[in-house]
């Protein structure tokens, strides 16, 4: 019991039981061997008592929210393994056999004799003249971008210390709060972005750019494209939208935001993305349209951290017209509440399981205290200013949440409801409601 003086019993290297209390005759007859043994015993006891006392001291106060948010560490029963029970993770990087090919910006540079289309585009109104490339197929590819999350050599804002805080020879890594070391060359060195342009996308029409921040333990092809079907959900929604999904920590239980931690980092990312989207769409002159197009941010699980920081310091929060969190409110509640209260023309949706229920409830209370109406019904169209929280039933798994939450394919569902509630139609086509 804390405050009492129990005797700690340990076994020395010879297997003999000793006690932290004095035995009869110790003061007068202790030999050199006895003193050495007691010193070893005291050191062993200290190695147990000191960490135990530190742990007990922490019991009376809440953990540091900055430390928790920096790496999305969770308590027993809510760990990465609990939320991802059977992740069959393969190699950290795509192999030569995988279908997506990495591209550089130079791959899409216009030919010397190419002439730009003779028009200028604004973000929310149809523009003419415009000749859509004939026979253009749906495009899903990887593009390396300098402004993507990684590599990153700056500070971790939660501790204001270098993010790469561990070195072994010439090799640098990041030691997380759990004590796990992730190496830069394996985990934080992939600058690629998954880009998806549906076949039906038309830059002349009102549209949006969807930015998807994936969760822990993910790669762009294996998880975002093939398992979570994010590009497919964008296309199936019928909404005039394109997708950007930057690679965060590669295949690791880490939520670090990298360059999205930096002031203006999200703005730089979207500026570079506009040029890449224009080239990929076959019309380099469309960069101006992409550079002013509204943005929808979707954060899944550990993707809450880059989402929150992009809203807070990203530099273009006014362009963000919607935020959708998929079981992702693990922290940064003040940043989400601030964006919601100051951007009433945008919508906010958070759907959650029991893993994040407490934080979602806290965020709801914060918003209601600010006088903001909160709904817990996702069936209505998402109009400007809508704030919706959706609790999903037991049996819905966190690992499959991007494809099965309150409905099958929740990203598709939210985009359709956004288009239904928008004052400017975003070319949402008919959508099946049989599974909703």
PDB file of N, CA, C and O in Angstrom, residues 369-399:
ATOM      1  N   UNK A 369     -22.220  23.675 -26.351  1.00  0.00           N
ATOM      2  CA  UNK A 369     -21.915  24.802 -25.458  1.00  0.00           C
ATOM      3  C   UNK A 369     -21.649  26.084 -26.246  1.00  0.00           C
ATOM      4  O   UNK A 369     -21.817  27.191 -25.726  1.00  0.00           O
ATOM      5  N   UNK A 370     -21.229  25.948 -27.507  1.00  0.00           N
ATOM      6  CA  UNK A 370     -21.004  27.110 -28.371  1.00  0.00           C
ATOM      7  C   UNK A 370     -22.277  27.533 -29.094  1.00  0.00           C
ATOM      8  O   UNK A 370     -22.268  28.460 -29.917  1.00  0.00           O
ATOM      9  N   UNK A 371     -23.372  26.845 -28.816  1.00  0.00           N
ATOM     10  CA  UNK A 371     -24.640  27.175 -29.458  1.00  0.00           C
ATOM     11  C   UNK A 371     -24.805  26.592 -30.843  1.00  0.00           C
ATOM     12  O   UNK A 371     -25.663  27.045 -31.617  1.00  0.00           O
ATOM     13  N   UNK A 372     -24.019  25.582 -31.189  1.00  0.00           N
ATOM     14  CA  UNK A 372     -24.076  24.958 -32.515  1.00  0.00           C
ATOM     15  C   UNK A 372     -25.004  23.750 -32.471  1.00  0.00           C
ATOM     16  O   UNK A 372     -24.876  22.889 -31.589  1.00  0.00           O
ATOM     17  N   UNK A 373     -25.933  23.693 -33.407  1.00  0.00           N
ATOM     18  CA  UNK A 373     -26.869  22.583 -33.473  1.00  0.00           C
ATOM     19  C   UNK A 373     -26.157  21.315 -33.946  1.00  0.00           C
ATOM     20  O   UNK A 373     -25.462  21.330 -34.972  1.00  0.00           O
ATOM     21  N   UNK A 374     -26.331  20.244 -33.200  1.00  0.00           N
ATOM     22  CA  UNK A 374     -25.712  18.959 -33.514  1.00  0.00           C
ATOM     23  C   UNK A 374     -26.814  17.941 -33.784  1.00  0.00           C
ATOM     24  O   UNK A 374     -27.757  17.810 -33.000  1.00  0.00           O
ATOM     25  N   UNK A 375     -26.704  17.240 -34.898  1.00  0.00           N
ATOM     26  CA  UNK A 375     -27.659  16.196 -35.236  1.00  0.00           C
ATOM     27  C   UNK A 375     -26.998  14.833 -35.097  1.00  0.00           C
ATOM     28  O   UNK A 375     -25.782  14.699 -35.271  1.00  0.00           O
ATOM     29  N   UNK A 376     -27.801  13.832 -34.773  1.00  0.00           N
ATOM     30  CA  UNK A 376     -27.309  12.458 -34.742  1.00  0.00           C
ATOM     31  C   UNK A 376     -28.057  11.603 -35.752  1.00  0.00           C
ATOM     32  O   UNK A 376     -28.213  10.401 -35.578  1.00  0.00           O
ATOM     33  N   UNK A 377     -28.482  12.260 -36.833  1.00  0.00           N
ATOM     34  CA  UNK A 377     -29.226  11.605 -37.906  1.00  0.00           C
ATOM     35  C   UNK A 377     -28.521  11.879 -39.231  1.00  0.00           C
ATOM     36  O   UNK A 377     -28.401  13.034 -39.653  1.00  0.00           O
ATOM     37  N   UNK A 378     -28.048  10.832 -39.891  1.00  0.00           N
ATOM     38  CA  UNK A 378     -27.305  10.975 -41.135  1.00  0.00           C
ATOM     39  C   UNK A 378     -28.205  10.793 -42.358  1.00  0.00           C
ATOM     40  O   UNK A 378     -27.729  10.842 -43.498  1.00  0.00           O
ATOM     41  N   UNK A 379     -29.497  10.628 -42.176  1.00  0.00           N
ATOM     42  CA  UNK A 379     -30.378  10.331 -43.301  1.00  0.00           C
ATOM     43  C   UNK A 379     -30.693  11.548 -44.161  1.00  0.00           C
ATOM     44  O   UNK A 379     -31.086  11.407 -45.317  1.00  0.00           O
ATOM     45  N   UNK A 380     -30.533  12.754 -43.615  1.00  0.00           N
ATOM     46  CA  UNK A 380     -30.890  13.958 -44.365  1.00  0.00           C
ATOM     47  C   UNK A 380     -29.733  14.410 -45.246  1.00  0.00           C
ATOM     48  O   UNK A 380     -28.574  14.053 -45.013  1.00  0.00           O
ATOM     49  N   UNK A 381     -30.002  15.229 -46.285  1.00  0.00           N
ATOM     50  CA  UNK A 381     -28.925  15.810 -47.083  1.00  0.00           C
ATOM     51  C   UNK A 381     -28.009  16.660 -46.214  1.00  0.00           C
ATOM     52  O   UNK A 381     -28.433  17.239 -45.212  1.00  0.00           O
ATOM     53  N   UNK A 382     -26.746  16.728 -46.598  1.00  0.00           N
ATOM     54  CA  UNK A 382     -25.766  17.516 -45.856  1.00  0.00           C
ATOM     55  C   UNK A 382     -25.732  18.925 -46.435  1.00  0.00           C
ATOM     56  O   UNK A 382     -25.166  19.164 -47.503  1.00  0.00           O
ATOM     57  N   UNK A 383     -26.332  19.853 -45.707  1.00  0.00           N
ATOM     58  CA  UNK A 383     -26.390  21.235 -46.159  1.00  0.00           C
ATOM     59  C   UNK A 383     -25.256  22.024 -45.504  1.00  0.00           C
ATOM     60  O   UNK A 383     -24.662  21.588 -44.518  1.00  0.00           O
ATOM     61  N   UNK A 384     -24.948  23.202 -46.043  1.00  0.00           N
ATOM     62  CA  UNK A 384     -23.930  24.043 -45.395  1.00  0.00           C
ATOM     63  C   UNK A 384     -24.282  24.284 -43.930  1.00  0.00           C
ATOM     64  O   UNK A 384     -25.414  24.639 -43.597  1.00  0.00           O
ATOM     65  N   UNK A 385     -23.320  24.052 -43.054  1.00  0.00           N
ATOM     66  CA  UNK A 385     -23.541  24.215 -41.616  1.00  0.00           C
ATOM     67  C   UNK A 385     -23.983  22.956 -40.902  1.00  0.00           C
ATOM     68  O   UNK A 385     -24.082  22.948 -39.667  1.00  0.00           O
ATOM     69  N   UNK A 386     -24.238  21.867 -41.642  1.00  0.00           N
ATOM     70  CA  UNK A 386     -24.657  20.617 -40.997  1.00  0.00           C
ATOM     71  C   UNK A 386     -23.525  20.069 -40.127  1.00  0.00           C
ATOM     72  O   UNK A 386     -22.366  20.010 -40.551  1.00  0.00           O
ATOM     73  N   UNK A 387     -23.877  19.661 -38.907  1.00  0.00           N
ATOM     74  CA  UNK A 387     -22.937  19.002 -38.004  1.00  0.00           C
ATOM     75  C   UNK A 387     -23.611  17.712 -37.542  1.00  0.00           C
ATOM     76  O   UNK A 387     -24.630  17.743 -36.852  1.00  0.00           O
ATOM     77  N   UNK A 388     -23.045  16.581 -37.934  1.00  0.00           N
ATOM     78  CA  UNK A 388     -23.702  15.294 -37.721  1.00  0.00           C
ATOM     79  C   UNK A 388     -22.735  14.317 -37.071  1.00  0.00           C
ATOM     80  O   UNK A 388     -21.585  14.179 -37.514  1.00  0.00           O
ATOM     81  N   UNK A 389     -23.211  13.638 -36.024  1.00  0.00           N
ATOM     82  CA  UNK A 389     -22.457  12.559 -35.382  1.00  0.00           C
ATOM     83  C   UNK A 389     -23.274  11.279 -35.525  1.00  0.00           C
ATOM     84  O   UNK A 389     -24.477  11.272 -35.262  1.00  0.00           O
ATOM     85  N   UNK A 390     -22.622  10.206 -35.947  1.00  0.00           N
ATOM     86  CA  UNK A 390     -23.318   8.947 -36.195  1.00  0.00           C
ATOM     87  C   UNK A 390     -22.646   7.835 -35.410  1.00  0.00           C
ATOM     88  O   UNK A 390     -21.486   7.494 -35.660  1.00  0.00           O
ATOM     89  N   UNK A 391     -23.370   7.269 -34.462  1.00  0.00           N
ATOM     90  CA  UNK A 391     -22.853   6.120 -33.712  1.00  0.00           C
ATOM     91  C   UNK A 391     -23.203   4.853 -34.470  1.00  0.00           C
ATOM     92  O   UNK A 391     -24.355   4.626 -34.836  1.00  0.00           O
ATOM     93  N   UNK A 392     -22.204   4.019 -34.699  1.00  0.00           N
ATOM     94  CA  UNK A 392     -22.449   2.774 -35.422  1.00  0.00           C
ATOM     95  C   UNK A 392     -22.564   1.616 -34.432  1.00  0.00           C
ATOM     96  O   UNK A 392     -21.963   1.643 -33.359  1.00  0.00           O
ATOM     97  N   UNK A 393     -23.327   0.606 -34.776  1.00  0.00           N
ATOM     98  CA  UNK A 393     -23.643  -0.453 -33.815  1.00  0.00           C
ATOM     99  C   UNK A 393     -22.478  -1.384 -33.553  1.00  0.00           C
ATOM    100  O   UNK A 393     -21.486  -1.417 -34.288  1.00  0.00           O
ATOM    101  N   UNK A 394     -22.610  -2.164 -32.479  1.00  0.00           N
ATOM    102  CA  UNK A 394     -21.635  -3.205 -32.184  1.00  0.00           C
ATOM    103  C   UNK A 394     -21.597  -4.189 -33.354  1.00  0.00           C
ATOM    104  O   UNK A 394     -22.599  -4.449 -34.014  1.00  0.00           O
ATOM    105  N   UNK A 395     -20.423  -4.726 -33.571  1.00  0.00           N
ATOM    106  CA  UNK A 395     -20.256  -5.648 -34.681  1.00  0.00           C
ATOM    107  C   UNK A 395     -19.621  -5.010 -35.890  1.00  0.00           C
ATOM    108  O   UNK A 395     -19.086  -5.707 -36.760  1.00  0.00           O
ATOM    109  N   UNK A 396     -19.671  -3.673 -35.961  1.00  0.00           N
ATOM    110  CA  UNK A 396     -18.979  -2.958 -37.035  1.00  0.00           C
ATOM    111  C   UNK A 396     -17.517  -2.844 -36.627  1.00  0.00           C
ATOM    112  O   UNK A 396     -17.196  -2.314 -35.569  1.00  0.00           O
ATOM    113  N   UNK A 397     -16.615  -3.342 -37.433  1.00  0.00           N
ATOM    114  CA  UNK A 397     -15.207  -3.384 -37.056  1.00  0.00           C
ATOM    115  C   UNK A 397     -14.472  -2.133 -37.524  1.00  0.00           C
ATOM    116  O   UNK A 397     -14.765  -1.577 -38.583  1.00  0.00           O
ATOM    117  N   UNK A 398     -13.504  -1.734 -36.717  1.00  0.00           N
ATOM    118  CA  UNK A 398     -12.726  -0.543 -37.053  1.00  0.00           C
ATOM    119  C   UNK A 398     -11.926  -0.755 -38.327  1.00  0.00           C
ATOM    120  O   UNK A 398     -11.829   0.150 -39.159  1.00  0.00           O
ATOM    121  N   UNK A 399     -11.367  -1.920 -38.508  1.00  0.00           N
ATOM    122  CA  UNK A 399     -10.502  -2.160 -39.662  1.00  0.00           C
ATOM    123  C   UNK A 399     -11.264  -2.073 -40.977  1.00  0.00           C
ATOM    124  O   UNK A 399     -10.716  -1.643 -41.996  1.00  0.00           O
TER     125      UNK A 399
END
